[in-house]
mmCIF file of C-alpha atoms in Angstrom:
data_model
loop_
_atom_site.group_PDB
_atom_site.id
_atom_site.type_symbol
_atom_site.label_atom_id
_atom_site.label_comp_id
_atom_site.label_asym_id
_atom_site.label_seq_id
_atom_site.Cartn_x
_atom_site.Cartn_y
_atom_site.Cartn_z
ATOM 1 C CA MET A 6 -0.291 0.126 -0.297
ATOM 2 C CA ASN A 7 1.335 3.308 -1.608
ATOM 3 C CA LEU A 8 0.545 5.823 1.331
ATOM 4 C CA GLU A 9 2.330 9.156 -0.082
ATOM 5 C CA LEU A 10 0.623 11.462 -2.423
ATOM 6 C CA SER A 11 1.041 11.654 -6.251
ATOM 7 C CA PRO A 12 1.846 14.785 -6.884
ATOM 8 C CA ALA A 13 -2.293 15.112 -8.504
ATOM 9 C CA GLU A 14 -3.237 14.714 -5.328
ATOM 10 C CA GLN A 15 -0.702 16.861 -3.506
ATOM 11 C CA ALA A 16 -2.174 19.265 -5.638
ATOM 12 C CA PHE A 17 -5.881 18.436 -5.260
ATOM 13 C CA ARG A 18 -4.748 18.809 -1.185
ATOM 14 C CA GLU A 19 -4.022 22.454 -2.141
ATOM 15 C CA GLN A 20 -6.866 23.126 -4.061
ATOM 16 C CA VAL A 21 -9.441 22.076 -1.478
ATOM 17 C CA ARG A 22 -7.226 23.636 1.476
ATOM 18 C CA ALA A 23 -7.101 27.275 -0.595
ATOM 19 C CA PHE A 24 -10.999 26.873 -0.668
ATOM 20 C CA LEU A 25 -11.035 26.134 3.153
ATOM 21 C CA ARG A 26 -8.823 29.375 3.313
ATOM 22 C CA ASP A 27 -11.675 31.703 0.960
ATOM 23 C CA ASN A 28 -14.748 29.854 2.213
ATOM 24 C CA LEU A 29 -13.981 28.920 6.069
ATOM 25 C CA THR A 30 -15.313 31.845 7.993
ATOM 26 C CA ASP A 31 -14.534 32.144 11.815
ATOM 27 C CA GLU A 32 -18.350 31.904 12.388
ATOM 28 C CA LEU A 33 -18.667 28.589 10.815
ATOM 29 C CA ARG A 34 -15.707 27.039 12.680
ATOM 30 C CA ARG A 35 -16.828 28.126 15.842
ATOM 31 C CA GLY A 36 -20.386 26.363 15.819
ATOM 32 C CA GLN A 37 -18.595 23.176 15.127
ATOM 33 C CA ARG A 38 -15.805 23.499 17.543
ATOM 34 C CA GLU A 39 -18.970 24.584 20.256
ATOM 35 C CA THR A 40 -21.014 20.933 18.891
ATOM 36 C CA SER A 41 -21.339 18.460 21.007
ATOM 37 C CA SER A 42 -23.898 17.126 19.775
ATOM 38 C CA MET A 43 -23.866 14.678 16.684
ATOM 39 C CA TYR A 44 -24.594 17.340 13.984
ATOM 40 C CA PRO A 45 -24.578 21.158 14.296
ATOM 41 C CA GLU A 46 -27.504 22.921 14.148
ATOM 42 C CA PRO A 47 -28.734 24.235 10.689
ATOM 43 C CA GLU A 48 -27.729 28.144 10.944
ATOM 44 C CA THR A 49 -24.338 26.325 10.930
ATOM 45 C CA SER A 50 -24.151 23.379 8.463
ATOM 46 C CA GLY A 51 -26.457 25.175 6.047
ATOM 47 C CA PRO A 52 -24.528 28.424 5.299
ATOM 48 C CA TRP A 53 -21.215 25.473 4.412
ATOM 49 C CA GLN A 54 -23.537 22.836 2.366
ATOM 50 C CA GLN A 55 -24.647 25.706 0.243
ATOM 51 C CA ALA A 56 -20.543 26.845 -0.046
ATOM 52 C CA LEU A 57 -20.108 23.717 -1.087
ATOM 53 C CA GLN A 58 -22.432 23.741 -3.481
ATOM 54 C CA ARG A 59 -21.836 27.087 -4.884
ATOM 55 C CA GLN A 60 -17.960 25.229 -5.381
ATOM 56 C CA GLY A 61 -19.404 22.000 -6.952
ATOM 57 C CA TRP A 62 -18.190 19.771 -4.157
ATOM 58 C CA LEU A 63 -21.169 19.171 -2.644
ATOM 59 C CA VAL A 64 -22.245 15.589 -2.863
ATOM 60 C CA PRO A 65 -19.156 13.130 -3.904
ATOM 61 C CA LEU A 66 -20.810 10.052 -3.605
ATOM 62 C CA TRP A 67 -23.550 10.749 -6.589
ATOM 63 C CA PRO A 68 -22.709 10.439 -10.590
ATOM 64 C CA GLN A 69 -21.394 13.616 -11.815
ATOM 65 C CA GLU A 70 -25.008 14.074 -14.086
ATOM 66 C CA TRP A 71 -26.098 15.110 -10.587
ATOM 67 C CA ALA A 72 -23.478 17.029 -9.512
ATOM 68 C CA GLY A 73 -20.987 14.101 -8.435
ATOM 69 C CA THR A 74 -17.563 15.088 -8.388
ATOM 70 C CA GLY A 75 -15.993 11.879 -10.012
ATOM 71 C CA TRP A 76 -13.259 11.298 -7.392
ATOM 72 C CA THR A 77 -11.112 8.849 -6.816
ATOM 73 C CA ALA A 78 -11.257 7.289 -3.403
ATOM 74 C CA VAL A 79 -7.810 9.006 -1.969
ATOM 75 C CA GLN A 80 -9.381 12.540 -2.969
ATOM 76 C CA ARG A 81 -12.875 11.832 -1.364
ATOM 77 C CA PHE A 82 -9.933 11.191 1.417
ATOM 78 C CA ILE A 83 -8.376 14.572 1.365
ATOM 79 C CA PHE A 84 -11.431 16.094 1.261
ATOM 80 C CA GLU A 85 -13.070 15.271 3.824
ATOM 81 C CA THR A 86 -9.830 14.997 6.218
ATOM 82 C CA GLU A 87 -8.705 18.618 5.003
ATOM 83 C CA CYS A 88 -12.349 19.464 5.803
ATOM 84 C CA ALA A 89 -12.442 17.735 9.019
ATOM 85 C CA LEU A 90 -8.144 19.278 10.607
ATOM 86 C CA ALA A 91 -9.992 22.511 9.676
ATOM 87 C CA GLY A 92 -12.978 22.709 11.775
ATOM 88 C CA ALA A 93 -15.658 22.953 8.551
ATOM 89 C CA PRO A 94 -18.887 22.587 10.086
ATOM 90 C CA LEU A 95 -20.023 18.439 9.989
ATOM 91 C CA VAL A 96 -23.167 18.705 6.352
ATOM 92 C CA HIS A 97 -26.477 17.427 7.975
ATOM 93 C CA PRO A 98 -26.240 13.849 5.698
ATOM 94 C CA MET A 99 -29.982 12.810 5.848
ATOM 95 C CA GLY A 100 -30.201 13.966 2.954
ATOM 96 C CA VAL A 101 -26.644 14.127 0.429
ATOM 97 C CA ARG A 102 -25.580 11.037 1.974
ATOM 98 C CA LEU A 103 -28.685 9.134 3.366
ATOM 99 C CA VAL A 104 -31.876 9.586 0.861
ATOM 100 C CA GLY A 105 -30.227 10.612 -2.541
ATOM 101 C CA PRO A 106 -28.065 7.620 -2.808
ATOM 102 C CA VAL A 107 -31.596 5.635 -2.019
ATOM 103 C CA ILE A 108 -33.309 7.919 -4.023
ATOM 104 C CA LEU A 109 -30.570 8.080 -7.139
ATOM 105 C CA ARG A 110 -30.656 3.808 -7.203
ATOM 106 C CA PHE A 111 -34.504 2.895 -6.707
ATOM 107 C CA GLY A 112 -36.449 6.254 -7.248
ATOM 108 C CA THR A 113 -38.328 6.950 -10.436
ATOM 109 C CA GLU A 114 -37.184 9.732 -13.519
ATOM 110 C CA GLU A 115 -40.077 11.951 -11.684
ATOM 111 C CA GLN A 116 -38.798 11.247 -7.776
ATOM 112 C CA LYS A 117 -34.806 12.321 -9.440
ATOM 113 C CA ARG A 118 -36.275 15.661 -11.350
ATOM 114 C CA ARG A 119 -38.278 16.723 -8.288
ATOM 115 C CA TYR A 120 -36.294 15.499 -4.951
ATOM 116 C CA LEU A 121 -32.234 15.836 -6.129
ATOM 117 C CA PRO A 122 -32.446 19.792 -6.962
ATOM 118 C CA ARG A 123 -34.383 19.982 -3.160
ATOM 119 C CA ILE A 124 -31.824 18.124 -2.005
ATOM 120 C CA LEU A 125 -28.741 19.642 -3.754
ATOM 121 C CA SER A 126 -30.324 23.075 -2.957
ATOM 122 C CA GLY A 127 -30.739 22.275 0.722
ATOM 123 C CA GLU A 128 -34.410 23.489 -0.218
ATOM 124 C CA ASP A 129 -35.619 20.209 1.256
ATOM 125 C CA TYR A 130 -33.765 18.666 5.468
ATOM 126 C CA TRP A 131 -34.513 15.722 6.033
ATOM 127 C CA CYS A 132 -34.612 13.457 9.137
ATOM 128 C CA GLN A 133 -34.949 9.744 9.580
ATOM 129 C CA GLY A 134 -37.970 7.851 10.072
ATOM 130 C CA PHE A 135 -36.460 4.077 11.048
ATOM 131 C CA SER A 136 -36.099 3.983 14.916
ATOM 132 C CA GLU A 137 -39.578 2.698 16.787
ATOM 133 C CA PRO A 138 -39.722 2.099 20.707
ATOM 134 C CA GLY A 139 -40.201 -1.400 20.134
ATOM 135 C CA ALA A 140 -37.517 -1.321 16.636
ATOM 136 C CA GLY A 141 -34.378 0.035 16.546
ATOM 137 C CA SER A 142 -30.941 -2.445 16.366
ATOM 138 C CA ASP A 143 -34.231 -5.372 15.481
ATOM 139 C CA LEU A 144 -35.266 -2.872 12.299
ATOM 140 C CA ALA A 145 -37.004 -5.705 11.278
ATOM 141 C CA SER A 146 -39.862 -5.123 14.148
ATOM 142 C CA LEU A 147 -41.138 -1.947 12.947
ATOM 143 C CA LYS A 148 -45.264 -1.947 13.029
ATOM 144 C CA MET A 149 -45.879 1.816 11.901
ATOM 145 C CA ARG A 150 -49.058 0.928 9.708
ATOM 146 C CA ALA A 151 -49.648 2.669 6.192
ATOM 147 C CA VAL A 152 -53.365 1.376 4.705
ATOM 148 C CA ALA A 153 -53.680 2.090 0.996
ATOM 149 C CA ASP A 154 -56.453 4.702 0.215
ATOM 150 C CA GLY A 155 -57.485 5.359 -3.105
ATOM 151 C CA GLU A 156 -53.857 7.146 -4.125
ATOM 152 C CA ASP A 157 -52.914 7.466 -0.902
ATOM 153 C CA TYR A 158 -51.219 5.820 2.041
ATOM 154 C CA VAL A 159 -53.208 6.452 5.271
ATOM 155 C CA LEU A 160 -50.200 6.541 8.448
ATOM 156 C CA ASN A 161 -50.776 5.497 11.828
ATOM 157 C CA GLY A 162 -48.240 5.307 14.735
ATOM 158 C CA SER A 163 -44.812 6.795 16.145
ATOM 159 C CA LYS A 164 -41.054 7.060 15.044
ATOM 160 C CA ILE A 165 -38.520 7.554 18.216
ATOM 161 C CA TRP A 166 -34.912 9.160 18.154
ATOM 162 C CA THR A 167 -35.868 10.922 14.966
ATOM 163 C CA THR A 168 -32.591 13.612 15.129
ATOM 164 C CA HIS A 169 -33.350 17.230 13.779
ATOM 165 C CA ALA A 170 -36.785 15.896 13.272
ATOM 166 C CA HIS A 171 -37.765 20.095 14.778
ATOM 167 C CA HIS A 172 -35.865 21.438 11.835
ATOM 168 C CA ALA A 173 -37.145 19.231 9.253
ATOM 169 C CA ASN A 174 -39.820 19.613 6.856
ATOM 170 C CA MET A 175 -39.619 16.281 4.401
ATOM 171 C CA MET A 176 -38.880 12.640 6.314
ATOM 172 C CA PHE A 177 -37.713 9.637 5.183
ATOM 173 C CA ALA A 178 -39.289 6.496 6.462
ATOM 174 C CA LEU A 179 -39.566 2.258 6.575
ATOM 175 C CA VAL A 180 -43.522 1.632 7.307
ATOM 176 C CA ARG A 181 -45.278 -1.572 7.923
ATOM 177 C CA THR A 182 -47.744 -2.070 4.285
ATOM 178 C CA SER A 183 -48.339 -5.744 4.929
ATOM 179 C CA THR A 184 -48.317 -8.164 7.900
ATOM 180 C CA GLU A 185 -48.501 -11.219 5.613
ATOM 181 C CA GLY A 186 -44.949 -13.441 5.006
ATOM 182 C CA LYS A 187 -41.135 -12.738 6.546
ATOM 183 C CA ARG A 188 -41.351 -9.862 8.671
ATOM 184 C CA GLN A 189 -38.709 -7.367 6.016
ATOM 185 C CA GLU A 190 -40.983 -8.596 3.352
ATOM 186 C CA GLY A 191 -43.642 -6.070 4.101
ATOM 187 C CA ILE A 192 -41.941 -2.797 4.691
ATOM 188 C CA SER A 193 -41.940 -0.393 1.971
ATOM 189 C CA PHE A 194 -40.026 3.115 2.439
ATOM 190 C CA LEU A 195 -41.963 6.160 2.382
ATOM 191 C CA LEU A 196 -40.434 10.219 1.487
ATOM 192 C CA ILE A 197 -42.895 12.159 3.913
ATOM 193 C CA ASP A 198 -43.592 16.332 3.787
ATOM 194 C CA MET A 199 -43.333 17.104 7.888
ATOM 195 C CA ASN A 200 -45.743 19.872 7.334
ATOM 196 C CA THR A 201 -48.965 17.302 6.763
ATOM 197 C CA PRO A 202 -51.825 17.397 8.870
ATOM 198 C CA GLY A 203 -51.789 14.833 12.007
ATOM 199 C CA ILE A 204 -48.174 14.898 12.608
ATOM 200 C CA GLU A 205 -46.720 16.067 15.902
ATOM 201 C CA VAL A 206 -43.151 16.078 17.171
ATOM 202 C CA ARG A 207 -42.056 16.202 21.187
ATOM 203 C CA PRO A 208 -38.309 17.021 21.722
ATOM 204 C CA ILE A 209 -36.364 14.376 23.793
ATOM 205 C CA ALA A 210 -33.577 15.807 25.944
ATOM 206 C CA THR A 211 -30.608 14.218 25.906
ATOM 207 C CA ILE A 212 -28.694 13.688 28.354
ATOM 208 C CA GLY A 213 -25.908 16.025 27.251
ATOM 209 C CA GLY A 214 -28.716 18.634 27.348
ATOM 210 C CA ASP A 215 -29.019 18.442 23.904
ATOM 211 C CA HIS A 216 -31.743 18.608 22.052
ATOM 212 C CA ASP A 217 -31.187 16.963 18.653
ATOM 213 C CA VAL A 218 -33.319 14.214 18.998
ATOM 214 C CA ASN A 219 -37.458 13.852 18.842
ATOM 215 C CA GLU A 220 -40.451 11.359 19.444
ATOM 216 C CA VAL A 221 -42.841 12.158 15.652
ATOM 217 C CA PHE A 222 -46.459 10.457 16.082
ATOM 218 C CA PHE A 223 -48.868 10.320 13.036
ATOM 219 C CA THR A 224 -52.210 10.167 13.010
ATOM 220 C CA ASP A 225 -53.853 9.486 9.839
ATOM 221 C CA VAL A 226 -51.276 11.162 8.046
ATOM 222 C CA ARG A 227 -52.369 10.970 4.866
ATOM 223 C CA VAL A 228 -48.763 9.978 2.359
ATOM 224 C CA PRO A 229 -49.885 9.825 -1.223
ATOM 225 C CA GLN A 230 -48.458 6.238 -3.190
ATOM 226 C CA ALA A 231 -46.702 8.335 -5.218
ATOM 227 C CA ASN A 232 -43.900 9.398 -2.801
ATOM 228 C CA ARG A 233 -42.784 5.832 -2.372
ATOM 229 C CA ILE A 234 -39.414 4.413 -3.427
ATOM 230 C CA GLY A 235 -38.947 1.119 -5.054
ATOM 231 C CA ALA A 236 -41.750 -1.967 -5.070
ATOM 232 C CA GLU A 237 -44.418 -1.328 -1.945
ATOM 233 C CA ASN A 238 -43.275 -4.440 0.495
ATOM 234 C CA ALA A 239 -39.258 -3.615 -1.270
ATOM 235 C CA GLY A 240 -38.418 -1.010 0.998
ATOM 236 C CA TRP A 241 -36.208 -3.018 3.037
ATOM 237 C CA ASP A 242 -34.409 -3.601 0.494
ATOM 238 C CA CYS A 243 -33.718 0.441 0.247
ATOM 239 C CA ALA A 244 -32.579 0.189 4.214
ATOM 240 C CA LYS A 245 -30.088 -2.504 3.581
ATOM 241 C CA TYR A 246 -28.312 0.364 0.913
ATOM 242 C CA LEU A 247 -29.304 3.259 3.176
ATOM 243 C CA LEU A 248 -27.690 1.282 5.972
ATOM 244 C CA GLU A 249 -24.647 0.481 4.426
ATOM 245 C CA PHE A 250 -23.716 4.488 2.783
ATOM 246 C CA GLU A 251 -24.731 5.767 7.353
ATOM 247 C CA ARG A 252 -22.032 3.111 8.338
ATOM 248 C CA GLY A 253 -19.261 3.710 5.763
ATOM 249 C CA ALA A 254 -19.443 5.674 2.801
ATOM 250 C CA GLY A 255 -18.461 8.521 5.434
ATOM 251 C CA ILE A 256 -15.117 9.272 6.249
ATOM 252 C CA PHE A 257 -14.577 8.423 10.149
ATOM 253 C CA SER A 258 -11.109 9.370 10.066
ATOM 254 C CA GLY A 259 -10.809 13.186 9.796
ATOM 255 C CA ARG A 260 -13.652 13.892 12.358
ATOM 256 C CA LEU A 261 -11.960 11.844 14.866
ATOM 257 C CA ARG A 262 -8.913 13.049 14.476
ATOM 258 C CA SER A 263 -10.461 17.073 14.789
ATOM 259 C CA GLN A 264 -11.891 16.177 17.956
ATOM 260 C CA LEU A 265 -8.438 14.826 19.371
ATOM 261 C CA LYS A 266 -7.207 18.178 18.367
ATOM 262 C CA ARG A 267 -10.387 19.685 20.333
ATOM 263 C CA VAL A 268 -9.359 17.327 23.282
ATOM 264 C CA ARG A 269 -5.229 18.672 22.517
ATOM 265 C CA ASP A 270 -6.596 22.121 22.830
ATOM 266 C CA ALA A 271 -8.324 21.515 26.282
ATOM 267 C CA ILE A 272 -4.582 20.396 27.495
ATOM 268 C CA GLY A 273 -3.432 23.491 26.310
ATOM 269 C CA GLU A 274 -5.997 25.744 27.680
ATOM 270 C CA LEU A 275 -5.718 23.931 31.448
ATOM 271 C CA GLU A 276 -1.933 24.618 31.184
ATOM 272 C CA ALA A 277 -1.899 27.887 30.229
ATOM 273 C CA SER A 278 -3.993 28.731 33.382
ATOM 274 C CA GLY A 279 -1.299 26.272 35.484
ATOM 275 C CA VAL A 280 -3.100 23.125 35.591
ATOM 276 C CA ASP A 281 -0.465 20.092 35.236
ATOM 277 C CA VAL A 282 -1.858 18.313 32.301
ATOM 278 C CA ARG A 283 1.058 16.533 30.722
ATOM 279 C CA GLY A 284 2.354 15.828 34.395
ATOM 280 C CA ASP A 285 -0.460 13.116 34.800
ATOM 281 C CA GLY A 286 2.518 10.382 33.133
ATOM 282 C CA ARG A 287 -0.923 7.729 32.706
ATOM 283 C CA LEU A 288 -3.236 10.563 31.265
ATOM 284 C CA VAL A 289 0.007 10.954 28.689
ATOM 285 C CA ALA A 290 0.338 7.295 28.148
ATOM 286 C CA ARG A 291 -3.678 7.076 27.801
ATOM 287 C CA PHE A 292 -3.585 9.500 25.783
ATOM 288 C CA GLY A 293 -0.555 7.880 23.274
ATOM 289 C CA GLU A 294 -2.504 4.798 23.160
ATOM 290 C CA VAL A 295 -5.973 6.844 21.860
ATOM 291 C CA CYS A 296 -3.324 8.045 18.660
ATOM 292 C CA ALA A 297 -1.817 4.334 18.075
ATOM 293 C CA ASP A 298 -4.993 3.362 17.545
ATOM 294 C CA LEU A 299 -6.578 6.078 15.672
ATOM 295 C CA ASP A 300 -3.761 5.647 13.393
ATOM 296 C CA CYS A 301 -4.909 2.429 12.792
ATOM 297 C CA PHE A 302 -8.354 2.505 12.331
ATOM 298 C CA GLU A 303 -7.046 5.181 9.405
ATOM 299 C CA MET A 304 -4.750 3.028 7.685
ATOM 300 C CA MET A 305 -7.766 0.316 7.094
ATOM 301 C CA GLU A 306 -9.962 3.488 6.003
ATOM 302 C CA LEU A 307 -7.511 4.565 3.748
ATOM 303 C CA ARG A 308 -7.771 0.184 2.764
ATOM 304 C CA ILE A 309 -10.925 0.058 2.787
ATOM 305 C CA MET A 310 -11.934 3.156 0.941
ATOM 306 C CA GLY A 311 -8.789 2.948 -1.694
ATOM 307 C CA ALA A 312 -10.501 -0.355 -3.495
ATOM 308 C CA LEU A 313 -13.617 1.477 -3.985
ATOM 309 C CA GLN A 314 -15.147 3.271 -7.320
ATOM 310 C CA PRO A 315 -16.871 6.534 -7.198
ATOM 311 C CA GLY A 316 -20.123 5.781 -5.800
ATOM 312 C CA GLN A 317 -19.720 2.375 -4.138
ATOM 313 C CA SER A 318 -20.443 1.800 -0.821
ATOM 314 C CA PRO A 319 -18.652 -0.856 1.015
ATOM 315 C CA GLY A 320 -20.974 -3.202 1.470
ATOM 316 C CA PRO A 321 -20.543 -5.502 4.537
ATOM 317 C CA VAL A 322 -17.611 -3.884 5.146
ATOM 318 C CA SER A 323 -19.036 -0.933 6.539
ATOM 319 C CA SER A 324 -19.741 -3.044 9.926
ATOM 320 C CA ILE A 325 -16.506 -3.037 10.767
ATOM 321 C CA LEU A 326 -15.593 0.661 9.678
ATOM 322 C CA LYS A 327 -18.645 1.981 11.548
ATOM 323 C CA LEU A 328 -17.808 -0.130 15.393
ATOM 324 C CA ARG A 329 -14.098 1.029 15.802
ATOM 325 C CA ALA A 330 -15.449 4.641 14.440
ATOM 326 C CA SER A 331 -18.261 4.593 17.389
ATOM 327 C CA ARG A 332 -16.066 3.598 19.974
ATOM 328 C CA LEU A 333 -12.435 5.536 18.943
ATOM 329 C CA LYS A 334 -15.393 8.411 19.383
ATOM 330 C CA GLN A 335 -16.244 7.044 22.825
ATOM 331 C CA ALA A 336 -12.884 6.660 23.943
ATOM 332 C CA ILE A 337 -11.611 10.015 22.744
ATOM 333 C CA ALA A 338 -14.875 11.609 24.899
ATOM 334 C CA GLU A 339 -13.275 9.902 27.679
ATOM 335 C CA LEU A 340 -10.406 10.880 26.977
ATOM 336 C CA GLY A 341 -11.322 14.768 27.131
ATOM 337 C CA VAL A 342 -12.898 13.648 30.224
ATOM 338 C CA GLU A 343 -10.251 12.592 31.506
ATOM 339 C CA VAL A 344 -7.782 15.695 30.897
ATOM 340 C CA LEU A 345 -10.430 17.720 32.904
ATOM 341 C CA GLY A 346 -10.301 15.683 35.652
ATOM 342 C CA GLY A 347 -12.419 16.773 38.710
ATOM 343 C CA GLU A 348 -13.597 19.411 36.819
ATOM 344 C CA ALA A 349 -15.228 17.534 34.732
ATOM 345 C CA LEU A 350 -18.088 16.459 37.457
ATOM 346 C CA ARG A 351 -18.821 20.496 37.366
ATOM 347 C CA TRP A 352 -21.515 21.121 35.320
ATOM 348 C CA ARG A 353 -20.972 23.842 33.386
ATOM 349 C CA ARG A 354 -22.996 24.595 29.855
ATOM 350 C CA GLU A 355 -22.772 28.194 29.738
ATOM 351 C CA SER A 356 -21.578 29.874 26.409
ATOM 352 C CA ALA A 357 -18.246 28.461 25.859
ATOM 353 C CA GLY A 358 -16.226 31.522 24.214
ATOM 354 C CA GLY A 359 -14.020 29.420 22.308
ATOM 355 C CA SER A 360 -13.278 27.092 24.854
ATOM 356 C CA VAL A 361 -13.882 23.538 24.147
ATOM 357 C CA LEU A 362 -13.684 23.065 27.654
ATOM 358 C CA PRO A 363 -17.843 23.539 28.125
ATOM 359 C CA VAL A 364 -17.910 21.025 25.272
ATOM 360 C CA LEU A 365 -16.316 17.911 26.674
ATOM 361 C CA VAL A 366 -18.611 16.283 29.222
ATOM 362 C CA PRO A 367 -21.685 16.631 27.107
ATOM 363 C CA ASP A 368 -19.745 15.231 24.035
ATOM 364 C CA TYR A 369 -18.514 12.859 26.575
ATOM 365 C CA LEU A 370 -22.523 12.033 27.174
ATOM 366 C CA ASN A 371 -23.384 11.959 23.572
ATOM 367 C CA SER A 372 -20.719 9.498 22.715
ATOM 368 C CA ARG A 373 -22.688 7.036 25.036
ATOM 369 C CA ALA A 374 -25.581 6.195 21.480
ATOM 370 C CA TYR A 375 -22.656 6.280 19.299
ATOM 371 C CA THR A 376 -22.380 1.887 20.264
ATOM 372 C CA ILE A 377 -26.163 2.222 19.725
ATOM 373 C CA PHE A 378 -27.606 4.506 16.913
ATOM 374 C CA GLY A 379 -27.260 3.099 13.242
ATOM 375 C CA GLY A 380 -27.037 -0.555 14.479
ATOM 376 C CA ALA A 381 -26.330 -1.197 17.905
ATOM 377 C CA ALA A 382 -22.561 -2.814 18.325
ATOM 378 C CA GLU A 383 -23.793 -6.662 18.727
ATOM 379 C CA VAL A 384 -26.452 -6.158 15.226
ATOM 380 C CA GLN A 385 -22.730 -4.723 13.906
ATOM 381 C CA LEU A 386 -20.922 -7.400 15.052
ATOM 382 C CA GLY A 387 -23.368 -10.495 13.620
ATOM 383 C CA ILE A 388 -23.165 -8.492 10.506
ATOM 384 C CA ILE A 389 -19.421 -8.814 10.391
ATOM 385 C CA ALA A 390 -19.561 -12.364 11.698
ATOM 386 C CA LYS A 391 -22.079 -13.523 8.820
ATOM 387 C CA SER A 392 -21.140 -11.481 6.478
ATOM 388 C CA VAL A 393 -17.267 -10.714 6.026
ATOM 389 C CA VAL A 394 -16.011 -13.593 8.472
ATOM 390 C CA GLY A 395 -18.102 -16.017 7.093
ATOM 391 C CA VAL A 396 -19.693 -18.051 10.048
#
């Protein structure tokens, strides 16, 4: 495996760095830096999405006829790593990385023409309606019904842990359209206008103090059957394809390295105030272990991503990336709390004012969910055992 960038790749990296210098404002950088929840708020992610769209760099995973970049996996790695290390906001992925690829693969031409431009422009802000109170890791057990009535479906039921539903004007959801056969065979994939009568969004306060997720209730909600992606009862295929992108089509190592940089910045802040962090040998050793673990993960990610063609998802290997990235995320967040020491016991969620210290504890608390959402660690281990190891 050649780890040296070619002259063309080095030139591309300089092009990305120049774009970041010209477009990444201090305000956007601060918005991402002070984010302790999974995604930054729309006022932070939205302007950055627009800047990427103007540059033509918003959707590297899409085909070029639909504004894709045609980048190689190495170019994607360079781009996402440089963005993360520069402190660029994380673009809300529900539209560009999740439902967009599903529409491209399973949608009709009419659906592509209607929804894809609105995803690119940011006109539609999406949330994901997968999890239910009794269907999270065991997604096939979902119960929210969609009953055909004329040209519509009538929806009744609820979704939970719906990230940014309070911001979204559109939801992509899995609904039960049949109870016959295997559980996976009675599910359909629908696109739902969140302004439809009968939809109620209720906030869930997370342990980290953020409003990131919600409950969403549906009472006699009418959704046109024309909003179904793929055939009726074939939504499980859409879901599996989407989850491969959710778990593995992103570049994790750059964001993880950015998170580790935030811990390093916290050490600098504490030492500037007279706290001797580096004098704690155990903590220094732990920092080194996390750095080494991250280096190993980055090499693994490069090896996997380097074998992919533009627009191709990693398949079942995405479970390995998702599992390792989730655990590394938690390890880095734990390191941040250890750096704070006894100060971590004091709740301070006041405005950060440029300091990263108030973000570390909420980030640690919220990181507990990373080995649950997007498929729990136990689910990923099962997929790895069955599809990768073959046992």
